[in-house]
N, CA and C of each residue as an Amber inpcrd file, in Angstrom:
protein
   576
  -6.0990000 -33.1210000  -3.8300000  -6.4190000 -32.4210000  -2.6100000
  -7.0400000 -31.0750000  -2.9490000  -7.8930000 -30.6250000  -2.0870000
  -8.5380000 -29.3340000  -2.2830000  -7.6290000 -28.2320000  -1.7640000
  -7.1830000 -27.4080000  -2.6740000  -6.3120000 -26.2920000  -2.2970000
  -7.1160000 -25.0090000  -2.3270000  -6.9550000 -24.1720000  -1.3230000
  -7.6410000 -22.8880000  -1.2660000  -6.6530000 -21.7850000  -1.6360000
  -7.1800000 -20.7360000  -2.2590000  -6.3690000 -19.5950000  -2.6790000
  -6.9670000 -18.3270000  -2.0820000  -6.1180000 -17.4670000  -1.5950000
  -6.5660000 -16.2010000  -1.0360000  -6.9170000 -15.2330000  -2.1630000
  -7.9760000 -14.4550000  -1.9790000  -8.2980000 -13.4230000  -2.9620000
  -7.8240000 -12.0430000  -2.5090000  -7.0690000 -11.9990000  -1.4340000
  -6.4400000 -10.7590000  -0.9990000  -5.2880000 -10.4500000  -1.9480000
  -5.1580000  -9.1980000  -2.3260000  -4.0700000  -8.7960000  -3.2200000
  -2.9050000  -8.3050000  -2.3570000  -1.8220000  -9.0850000  -2.3490000
  -0.6000000  -8.7070000  -1.6350000   0.3930000  -8.1700000  -2.6560000
   1.0290000  -7.0500000  -2.3250000   2.0230000  -6.4540000  -3.2130000
   3.2590000  -6.0740000  -2.4060000   4.3750000  -6.0000000  -3.0950000
   5.6360000  -5.6550000  -2.4380000   6.4850000  -4.8170000  -3.3700000
   7.1390000  -3.8230000  -2.7850000   8.1340000  -3.0330000  -3.5030000
   9.2660000  -2.7370000  -2.5370000  10.4620000  -2.7390000  -3.0480000
  11.6460000  -2.4800000  -2.2380000  12.4070000  -1.3290000  -2.8770000
  12.7870000  -0.3530000  -2.0930000  13.6500000   0.7230000  -2.5910000
  15.0690000   0.4370000  -2.1120000  16.0030000   0.5780000  -3.0370000
  17.3870000   0.1940000  -2.7950000  18.3090000   1.3340000  -3.1890000
  19.2980000   1.6130000  -2.3570000  20.3410000   2.5820000  -2.6970000
  21.5510000   1.8120000  -3.2210000  22.1430000   2.3290000  -4.2710000
  23.3490000   1.7110000  -4.8280000  24.5730000   2.4510000  -4.3350000
  25.5990000   1.6950000  -3.9870000  26.8610000   2.2770000  -3.5460000
  27.9870000   1.6520000  -4.3610000  28.8890000   2.4990000  -4.8330000
  30.0030000   2.0770000  -5.6920000  31.3090000   2.2920000  -4.9440000
  32.2020000   1.3000000  -5.0380000  33.4830000   1.3980000  -4.3380000
  34.4790000   2.1400000  -5.2210000  34.6490000   3.4160000  -4.9270000
  35.5620000   4.2770000  -5.6750000  36.4130000   5.0740000  -4.6980000
  37.6430000   5.2890000  -5.0500000  38.5540000   6.0960000  -4.2280000
  38.6470000   5.5880000  -2.7880000  38.6100000   4.2650000  -2.6240000
  38.8020000   3.6630000  -1.3120000  37.5930000   3.6700000  -0.3980000
  36.4120000   3.9980000  -0.9250000  35.2130000   3.9860000  -0.0870000
  33.9690000   3.7960000  -0.9570000  32.8800000   3.3710000  -0.3150000
  31.6050000   3.2440000  -1.0100000  30.9410000   4.6160000  -1.0530000
  30.4140000   4.9520000  -2.2190000  29.7740000   6.2490000  -2.3940000
  28.6750000   6.1670000  -3.4510000  27.7840000   7.1700000  -3.4870000
  26.7030000   7.1280000  -4.4780000  27.2320000   7.3880000  -5.8820000
  26.3830000   7.1560000  -6.8490000  26.7260000   7.4210000  -8.2480000
  27.0530000   8.8940000  -8.4140000  28.0870000   9.1800000  -9.1680000
  28.5430000  10.5460000  -9.4100000  28.4550000  10.8130000 -10.9120000
  27.5410000  11.6780000 -11.3100000  27.3130000  11.9710000 -12.7350000
  28.5220000  12.6020000 -13.4130000  29.4160000  13.1990000 -12.6380000
  30.5800000  13.8570000 -13.2460000  31.6700000  12.8540000 -13.6480000
  31.5490000  11.6060000 -13.1940000  32.5320000  10.5780000 -13.5640000
  32.1400000   9.9330000 -14.8900000  33.1180000   9.3800000 -15.5680000
  32.8560000   8.7170000 -16.8450000  32.3360000   7.3050000 -16.5960000
  31.6700000   6.7590000 -17.5910000  31.1500000   5.3980000 -17.4570000
  32.2820000   4.3920000 -17.3100000  33.4460000   4.6800000 -17.8820000
  34.5980000   3.7830000 -17.7580000  35.0440000   3.6400000 -16.3040000
  34.8930000   4.7020000 -15.5190000  35.2910000   4.6460000 -14.1110000
  34.4160000   3.6880000 -13.3120000  33.2260000   3.3950000 -13.8230000
  32.3110000   2.5130000 -13.1170000  32.3940000   1.0640000 -13.5810000
  33.1920000   0.8020000 -14.5910000  33.3470000  -0.5680000 -15.0800000
  34.1890000  -1.3810000 -14.1110000  33.7610000  -2.5980000 -13.8410000
  34.5060000  -3.5760000 -13.0350000  34.8360000  -3.0960000 -11.6290000
  33.9750000  -2.3040000 -11.0350000  34.1920000  -1.9080000  -9.6400000
  33.1090000  -2.5460000  -8.7780000  33.4170000  -2.8210000  -7.5170000
  32.4050000  -3.4040000  -6.6380000  31.2190000  -2.4550000  -6.4390000
  30.0400000  -3.0390000  -6.4100000  28.8040000  -2.2850000  -6.2100000
  27.9380000  -3.0770000  -5.2410000  27.2750000  -2.3820000  -4.3420000
  26.3430000  -3.0390000  -3.4240000  24.9920000  -2.3440000  -3.4970000
  23.9460000  -3.1080000  -3.2150000  22.6010000  -2.5600000  -3.1100000
  22.1620000  -2.6430000  -1.6610000  21.6590000  -1.5390000  -1.1390000
  21.2460000  -1.4710000   0.2610000  19.7370000  -1.2100000   0.3120000
  18.9350000  -2.2390000   0.6370000  17.4950000  -1.9880000   0.7800000
  17.2710000  -1.0820000   1.9870000  16.5850000   0.0320000   1.7710000
  16.4020000   0.9660000   2.8810000  14.9320000   1.1780000   3.2640000
  14.0120000   0.6840000   2.4570000  12.5970000   0.6940000   2.8330000
  11.8770000  -0.3450000   1.9760000  10.8930000  -0.9930000   2.5810000
  10.0160000  -1.8410000   1.7780000   8.5880000  -1.4070000   2.0530000
   7.7650000  -1.5710000   1.0280000   6.3540000  -1.2720000   1.1360000
   5.6110000  -2.5680000   0.8470000   4.7230000  -2.9280000   1.7430000
   3.9530000  -4.1550000   1.6070000   2.4830000  -3.7610000   1.5740000
   1.8160000  -4.1460000   0.5000000   0.4160000  -3.8050000   0.3580000
  -0.4850000  -4.9870000   0.6450000  -1.5410000  -4.7280000   1.3840000
  -2.6140000  -5.6920000   1.6030000  -3.8520000  -5.0020000   1.0430000
  -4.2370000  -5.4320000  -0.1550000  -5.2370000  -4.7190000  -0.9420000
  -4.7700000  -3.2660000  -1.0850000  -5.5720000  -2.2870000  -0.6930000
  -5.1690000  -0.8970000  -0.9110000  -4.5250000  -0.2450000   0.3130000
  -4.1540000  -1.0420000   1.3070000  -3.4750000  -0.5230000   2.4950000
  -1.9780000  -0.7860000   2.3680000  -1.1760000   0.2570000   2.6120000
   0.2730000   0.1620000   2.4570000   0.9330000   0.1810000   3.8330000
   1.8020000  -0.8010000   4.0600000   2.5960000  -0.8750000   5.2850000
   4.0600000  -0.6670000   4.9060000   4.8140000  -0.0840000   5.8180000
   6.2130000   0.2130000   5.5500000   7.1090000  -0.4840000   6.5590000
   8.3050000  -0.8060000   6.1400000   9.3180000  -1.3360000   7.0340000
  10.6690000  -0.8360000   6.5700000  11.5650000  -0.6380000   7.5090000
  12.8800000  -0.1260000   7.1500000  13.9680000  -1.1990000   7.2850000
  13.8150000  -2.1050000   8.2320000  14.7800000  -3.1850000   8.4190000
  14.3790000  -4.3420000   7.5150000  15.1430000  -4.5930000   6.4740000
  14.7500000  -5.5500000   5.4490000  14.5490000  -6.9590000   5.9940000
  15.3450000  -7.3720000   6.9480000  15.1970000  -8.7240000   7.5120000
  13.8530000  -8.8970000   8.2100000  13.2260000  -7.8020000   8.6480000
  11.9080000  -7.8920000   9.2890000  10.8230000  -8.2620000   8.2910000
  11.1100000  -8.1100000   7.0110000  10.1360000  -8.4860000   5.9890000
   9.7870000  -9.9710000   6.0810000  10.7480000 -10.7880000   6.4680000
  10.4730000 -12.2140000   6.6430000   9.3630000 -12.4260000   7.6690000
   9.3520000 -11.6340000   8.7310000   8.3050000 -11.7460000   9.7520000
   6.9280000 -11.4220000   9.1730000   6.8790000 -10.4960000   8.2290000
   5.6100000 -10.1610000   7.5680000   5.0880000 -11.3860000   6.8210000
   5.9790000 -12.0230000   6.0530000   5.5650000 -13.2100000   5.2970000
   5.1840000 -14.3600000   6.2170000   5.8980000 -14.5170000   7.3170000
   5.5460000 -15.5620000   8.2770000   4.1610000 -15.3000000   8.8840000
   3.8560000 -14.0280000   9.1190000   2.5740000 -13.6650000   9.7290000
   1.3990000 -13.9380000   8.7900000   1.5570000 -13.7020000   7.4920000
   0.4340000 -13.9370000   6.5690000   0.3890000 -15.3760000   6.0670000
   1.4310000 -16.1370000   6.3460000   1.5240000 -17.5140000   5.8660000
   0.4010000 -18.3720000   6.4310000  -0.0980000 -19.2800000   5.5860000
  -1.1690000 -20.1910000   5.9890000  -0.9590000 -21.4960000   5.2160000
  -0.7540000 -22.5880000   5.9090000  -0.4900000 -23.8820000   5.2530000
  -1.6610000 -24.3310000   4.3720000  -2.8750000 -23.8700000   4.6980000
  -4.0570000 -24.3350000   3.9770000  -4.4940000 -23.4130000   2.8360000
  -3.9610000 -22.1940000   2.8160000  -4.3860000 -21.2150000   1.8130000
  -3.1600000 -20.6250000   1.1110000  -3.0980000 -20.7850000  -0.2040000
  -2.0010000 -20.2080000  -0.9800000  -2.2350000 -18.7100000  -1.1100000
  -1.1870000 -17.9450000  -0.8430000  -1.2300000 -16.4980000  -1.0060000
  -0.3330000 -16.1360000  -2.1900000  -0.7170000 -15.0900000  -2.9030000
   0.0910000 -14.5670000  -4.0070000   0.5790000 -13.1840000  -3.6200000
   1.8540000 -12.9540000  -3.8420000   2.4350000 -11.6380000  -3.6130000
   2.9920000 -11.1590000  -4.9530000   2.4680000 -10.0360000  -5.4300000
   2.8750000  -9.4850000  -6.7210000   3.9480000  -8.4200000  -6.5180000
   4.9890000  -8.5310000  -7.3150000   6.1100000  -7.6050000  -7.2780000
   6.3060000  -7.1220000  -8.7020000   6.4190000  -5.8130000  -8.8790000
   6.4420000  -5.3250000 -10.2490000   7.6710000  -5.7930000 -11.0280000
   8.8220000  -5.7940000 -10.4200000  10.0350000  -6.2260000 -11.1190000
  10.6830000  -7.3510000 -10.3220000  10.1100000  -8.5280000 -10.3990000
  10.5580000  -9.6600000  -9.5900000  12.0200000 -10.0200000  -9.8630000
  12.4820000  -9.8550000 -11.0920000  13.8680000 -10.2330000 -11.4020000
  14.8620000  -9.3920000 -10.6070000  14.5160000  -8.1650000 -10.2720000
  15.4090000  -7.3290000  -9.4610000  15.2130000  -7.6240000  -7.9740000
  13.9810000  -7.5950000  -7.5210000  13.6950000  -7.7560000  -6.0940000
  14.0620000  -9.1570000  -5.5790000  14.0330000 -10.1370000  -6.4740000
  14.3210000 -11.5090000  -6.0580000  15.7270000 -11.6430000  -5.4680000
  16.6750000 -10.8630000  -5.9690000  18.0440000 -10.9270000  -5.4380000
  18.0680000 -10.6120000  -3.9450000  17.2180000  -9.7150000  -3.5210000
  17.1560000  -9.3500000  -2.1080000  16.3020000 -10.3450000  -1.3260000
  15.2140000 -10.8030000  -1.9310000  14.3440000 -11.7660000  -1.2510000
  15.0620000 -13.0800000  -0.9580000  15.9120000 -13.5220000  -1.8700000
  16.6190000 -14.7860000  -1.6360000  17.4810000 -14.7300000  -0.3860000
  17.9400000 -13.5440000  -0.0020000  18.7100000 -13.4020000   1.2380000
  17.8610000 -13.7060000   2.4690000  16.5950000 -13.3040000   2.4630000
  15.7690000 -13.5760000   3.6460000  15.1380000 -14.9640000   3.5880000
  15.1440000 -15.5820000   2.4040000  14.5850000 -16.9280000   2.2660000
  15.6770000 -18.0000000   2.2210000  16.8570000 -17.6980000   2.7220000
  17.9860000 -18.6260000   2.6110000  17.7350000 -19.9570000   3.3270000
  16.8730000 -19.9900000   4.3300000  16.5800000 -21.2300000   5.0560000
  15.2640000 -21.8710000   4.6090000  14.7360000 -21.4290000   3.4890000
  13.4570000 -21.9210000   2.9760000  13.6600000 -22.6270000   1.6410000
  12.6550000 -23.3690000   1.2350000  12.7010000 -24.1030000  -0.0280000
  12.0010000 -23.2890000  -1.1160000  12.7480000 -22.9650000  -2.1560000
  12.1870000 -22.2830000  -3.3170000  11.8110000 -23.3620000  -4.3260000
  10.5630000 -23.3380000  -4.7730000  10.0990000 -24.3450000  -5.7280000
   9.1680000 -23.6910000  -6.7490000   8.7530000 -24.4860000  -7.7130000
   7.8410000 -24.0330000  -8.7640000   8.3420000 -22.7590000  -9.4440000
   9.6560000 -22.6930000  -9.6380000  10.2690000 -21.5370000 -10.2980000
   9.9370000 -21.5750000 -11.7820000   9.4120000 -20.4830000 -12.2830000
   9.1420000 -20.3250000 -13.7090000   9.9120000 -19.0820000 -14.1530000
  10.7800000 -19.2510000 -15.1550000  11.6110000 -18.1340000 -15.6210000
  11.4990000 -17.9750000 -17.1280000  11.6630000 -16.7630000 -17.5870000
  11.7070000 -16.5370000 -19.0300000  13.1370000 -16.5530000 -19.5430000
  14.1030000 -16.4450000 -18.6190000  15.5290000 -16.5110000 -18.9410000
  16.2800000 -16.6100000 -17.6150000  17.5910000 -16.7500000 -17.6760000
  18.4000000 -16.7950000 -16.4640000  18.2260000 -15.4760000 -15.7060000
  17.9890000 -15.5570000 -14.4230000  17.7850000 -14.3940000 -13.5470000
  16.5610000 -13.5620000 -13.9260000  15.5960000 -14.1550000 -14.6210000
  14.3810000 -13.4270000 -14.9930000  13.1530000 -14.2660000 -14.6460000
  12.8610000 -14.3520000 -13.3450000  11.7280000 -15.1780000 -12.9200000
  10.3700000 -14.5440000 -13.2370000   9.4350000 -15.3930000 -13.5400000
   8.0420000 -14.9770000 -13.6840000   7.3250000 -15.2370000 -12.3590000
   7.6810000 -16.3600000 -11.7380000   7.1240000 -16.6490000 -10.4170000
   7.9690000 -17.7170000  -9.7260000   7.8370000 -17.7640000  -8.4050000
   8.3960000 -18.8590000  -7.6120000   7.5890000 -18.9670000  -6.3330000
   7.6740000 -20.1430000  -5.7260000   6.9390000 -20.3910000  -4.4870000
   7.9200000 -20.6450000  -3.3510000   7.6180000 -20.1030000  -2.1950000
   8.3550000 -20.4310000  -0.9750000   7.5070000 -21.4810000  -0.2620000
   7.9750000 -22.7170000  -0.3390000   7.1940000 -23.8800000   0.0890000
   6.6840000 -23.7660000   1.5210000   7.5720000 -23.4970000   2.4650000
   7.1920000 -23.5020000   3.8810000   6.2050000 -22.3780000   4.2250000
   6.2000000 -21.3150000   3.4500000   5.2860000 -20.1980000   3.6980000
   3.9910000 -20.3170000   2.8960000   4.0110000 -21.1790000   1.8680000
   2.8590000 -21.3630000   0.9950000   2.4890000 -20.0460000   0.2970000
   3.5230000 -19.3020000  -0.0990000   3.3360000 -18.0220000  -0.7850000
   4.0020000 -18.1020000  -2.1500000   3.2660000 -17.6760000  -3.1700000
   3.7990000 -17.6130000  -4.5290000   4.0600000 -16.1520000  -4.8630000
   5.2670000 -15.8790000  -5.3110000   5.6640000 -14.5380000  -5.7160000
   5.5790000 -14.4560000  -7.2350000   4.9060000 -13.4270000  -7.7320000
   4.7040000 -13.2850000  -9.1730000   5.1970000 -11.9260000  -9.6550000
   5.7260000 -11.9260000 -10.8590000   6.2020000 -10.6980000 -11.4790000
   5.0330000 -10.0000000 -12.1620000   4.6490000  -8.8490000 -11.6550000
   3.5240000  -8.1030000 -12.2240000   3.8920000  -7.4550000 -13.5530000
   5.1630000  -7.1810000 -13.7650000   5.5880000  -6.6130000 -15.0570000
   5.1860000  -7.5340000 -16.2070000   5.2740000  -8.8340000 -15.9730000
   4.9490000  -9.8040000 -17.0250000   3.4660000  -9.7560000 -17.4160000
   2.6230000  -9.1550000 -16.5950000   1.2080000  -9.0370000 -16.9270000
   0.9440000  -7.9130000 -17.9220000   1.8170000  -6.9050000 -17.9350000
   1.5700000  -5.7220000 -18.7600000   2.6380000  -5.4940000 -19.8260000
   3.8600000  -5.9370000 -19.5480000   5.0070000  -5.6940000 -20.4250000
   5.2240000  -4.1970000 -20.6520000   4.9380000  -3.4110000 -19.6260000
   5.1880000  -1.9730000 -19.6880000   5.5930000  -1.4840000 -18.3080000
   6.1610000  -0.3020000 -18.2540000   6.5720000   0.2570000 -16.9710000
   5.3580000   0.4210000 -16.0610000   5.6150000   0.5250000 -14.7690000
   4.5160000   0.7300000 -13.8280000   3.8100000   2.0440000 -14.1290000
   4.5680000   3.0560000 -14.5050000   3.9690000   4.3490000 -14.8470000
   3.0150000   4.2010000 -16.0350000   3.4520000   3.5300000 -17.0900000
   2.6080000   3.3350000 -18.2720000   1.4020000   2.4590000 -17.9530000
   1.6030000   1.4020000 -17.1690000   0.4890000   0.5150000 -16.7990000
  -0.5580000   1.2820000 -15.9870000  -0.0980000   2.1390000 -15.0760000
  -1.0430000   2.9310000 -14.2750000  -1.8530000   3.8690000 -15.1680000
  -1.2020000   4.4760000 -16.1430000  -1.9060000   5.3730000 -17.0740000
  -2.9180000   4.5940000 -17.9070000  -2.5340000   3.4120000 -18.3890000
  -3.3950000   2.6340000 -19.2690000  -4.5500000   1.9280000 -18.5660000
  -4.3570000   1.5380000 -17.2890000  -5.3450000   0.6810000 -16.6410000
  -6.0060000   1.2510000 -15.3980000  -5.5700000   2.4310000 -14.9450000
  -6.1010000   2.9290000 -13.6730000  -6.4430000   4.4140000 -13.7570000
  -6.9670000   4.9140000 -12.6560000  -7.2450000   6.3430000 -12.5370000
  -6.2150000   7.0450000 -11.6440000  -5.1250000   6.3650000 -11.3100000
  -4.0610000   6.9670000 -10.5040000  -2.7970000   7.1040000 -11.3440000
  -1.9530000   8.0480000 -10.9540000  -0.6850000   8.2440000 -11.6620000
   0.4630000   7.9220000 -10.7150000   1.4500000   7.2480000 -11.2480000
   2.6660000   6.9690000 -10.4830000   3.3970000   8.2860000 -10.2780000
   3.8990000   8.4870000  -9.0810000   4.6820000   9.6960000  -8.8190000
   6.0650000   9.5210000  -9.4230000   6.5980000  10.5970000  -9.9520000
   7.9430000  10.5580000 -10.5210000   8.7210000  11.7650000 -10.0190000
  10.0270000  11.6020000  -9.9180000  10.8920000  12.7050000  -9.5420000
  10.9910000  12.9880000  -8.0550000  10.2160000  12.2870000  -7.2210000
  10.2420000  12.5530000  -5.7820000  11.2730000  11.7130000  -5.0330000
  11.9850000  10.8550000  -5.7460000  12.9710000   9.9980000  -5.0930000
  14.2600000  10.0410000  -5.9040000  15.2960000  10.6150000  -5.3210000
  16.5860000  10.7350000  -5.9920000  17.3540000   9.4260000  -5.8170000
  17.5220000   8.7000000  -6.9110000  18.1730000   7.3940000  -6.8440000
  19.6940000   7.4970000  -6.7260000  20.2450000   8.6780000  -6.7980000
  21.6990000   8.8420000  -6.6600000  22.1000000   9.1910000  -5.2350000
  21.1600000   9.2110000  -4.3210000  21.4510000   9.4950000  -2.9160000
  21.8050000   8.2180000  -2.1790000  22.7520000   8.3220000  -1.2660000
  23.0670000   7.1900000  -0.3880000  22.0220000   7.1610000   0.7260000
  21.4160000   6.0010000   0.9060000  20.4350000   5.8390000   1.9720000
  20.6570000   4.4940000   2.6480000  20.1730000   4.3940000   3.8760000
  20.1650000   3.1330000   4.5940000  18.8770000   3.1030000   5.4120000
  18.6040000   2.0160000   6.1160000  17.3430000   1.9350000   6.8610000
  17.1580000   3.0210000   7.9320000  18.2130000   3.7360000   8.2740000
  18.1190000   4.7710000   9.3030000  18.0380000   6.1770000   8.7180000
  18.1120000   6.2920000   7.4040000  18.0140000   7.5930000   6.7430000
  16.5820000   8.0990000   6.8320000  16.4020000   9.3180000   7.3130000
  15.0570000   9.9110000   7.3920000  14.5880000  10.2180000   5.9720000
  13.3400000   9.8620000   5.6970000  12.7570000  10.1260000   4.3860000
  11.7450000  11.2670000   4.4970000  11.6920000  12.0950000   3.4790000
  10.7620000  13.2160000   3.4640000   9.3450000  12.7290000   3.1640000
   8.3780000  13.5940000   3.3610000   6.9920000  13.2540000   3.0230000
   6.8510000  12.9620000   1.5330000   7.5810000  13.7090000   0.6900000
   7.5420000  13.4740000  -0.7600000   8.0930000  12.0960000  -1.0990000
   9.1950000  11.7210000  -0.4540000   9.7930000  10.4070000  -0.7020000
   8.8540000   9.2910000  -0.2410000   8.2260000   9.4700000   0.9050000
   7.2800000   8.4640000   1.4020000   6.0630000   8.3740000   0.4710000
   5.6180000   9.5070000  -0.0440000   4.5020000   9.5130000  -0.9860000
   4.8290000   8.7660000  -2.2640000   6.0530000   8.9370000  -2.7380000
   6.5160000   8.2090000  -3.9240000   6.4380000   6.7000000  -3.6630000
   6.9510000   6.2930000  -2.5130000   6.9450000   4.8670000  -2.1440000
   5.5140000   4.3390000  -2.0610000   4.6420000   5.0890000  -1.4250000
   3.2510000   4.6660000  -1.2620000   2.5700000   4.4960000  -2.6200000
   2.7930000   5.4410000  -3.5200000   2.0930000   5.3870000  -4.8050000
   2.5650000   4.2450000  -5.6950000   3.7830000   3.7820000  -5.5260000
   4.1990000   2.5900000  -6.2710000   3.2920000   1.4060000  -5.9340000
   2.9850000   1.2450000  -4.6610000   2.1220000   0.1360000  -4.2340000
   0.6690000   0.3790000  -4.6460000   0.1920000   1.5950000  -4.4910000
  -1.1900000   1.9040000  -4.8750000  -1.3840000   1.6900000  -6.3720000
  -0.4280000   2.1610000  -7.1760000  -0.5150000   1.9520000  -8.6290000
  -0.5100000   0.4700000  -8.9660000   0.3800000  -0.2790000  -8.3350000
   0.4550000  -1.7120000  -8.5990000  -0.8550000  -2.3980000  -8.2130000
  -1.3990000  -2.0510000  -7.0680000  -2.6760000  -2.6230000  -6.6280000
  -3.7780000  -2.3450000  -7.6490000  -3.8660000  -1.0950000  -8.0950000
  -4.9250000  -0.7200000  -9.0520000  -4.7450000  -1.4260000 -10.3940000
  -3.4950000  -1.5720000 -10.8380000  -3.2320000  -2.2930000 -12.0930000
  -3.6760000  -3.7470000 -11.9490000  -3.3080000  -4.3790000 -10.8450000
  -3.6980000  -5.7780000 -10.6080000  -5.2160000  -5.9160000 -10.5040000
  -5.8480000  -4.9800000  -9.8470000  -7.3020000  -4.9990000  -9.7060000
  -7.9550000  -5.0190000 -11.0840000  -7.4230000  -4.2520000 -12.0120000
  -7.9870000  -4.1900000 -13.3560000  -7.6520000  -5.4270000 -14.1850000
  -6.3600000  -5.8000000 -14.1810000  -5.9070000  -6.8720000 -15.0870000
  -6.2590000  -8.2760000 -14.5860000  -6.0280000  -8.5320000 -13.3270000
  -6.1700000  -9.8830000 -12.7900000  -7.5290000 -10.1270000 -12.1450000
  -8.0440000  -9.1290000 -11.4570000  -9.2140000  -9.3680000 -10.6190000
 -10.4940000  -8.7120000 -11.1150000 -10.5240000  -8.2350000 -12.3640000
 -11.7670000  -7.6260000 -12.8610000 -12.5060000  -8.5760000 -13.7840000
């Protein structure tokens, strides 16, 4: 059968806050505590923003379950779409929650919990790990392959956040540049 492939570059990044169950409540990481205090304690990840790129345009969403609607909207039974995620092995844990009623197929992994790609059959979308294209951090890949620099230091990963937490302009800029850097890296490596 003749299969068509989209040449649009779709990218995704998810920012997640970590919360640790200590002293009877969930709280952010505390640098003053010892590493032993963090062993064998419950930890949760809370996605609080996602950035979805369509070529060089960045869209934002705060309610993670709404991301499924984005994928449903771009889905096309006749055209395979590729969505590149820089660290698919991490983001996949969250994506599987929204794809719980879908069929995951064509899974390619380099090890347990380390996918290179997988397809969501009903959406006709293949998710690919962009890290596997460069084998370097997004910051290093942006320096080596693009004219843009990844922003650093504008997002404090030890802060508790949720989808209702107001983000500063600096934090939003950090989020935006992750997608722009990824797009530019893909443009050079895959599409040049």
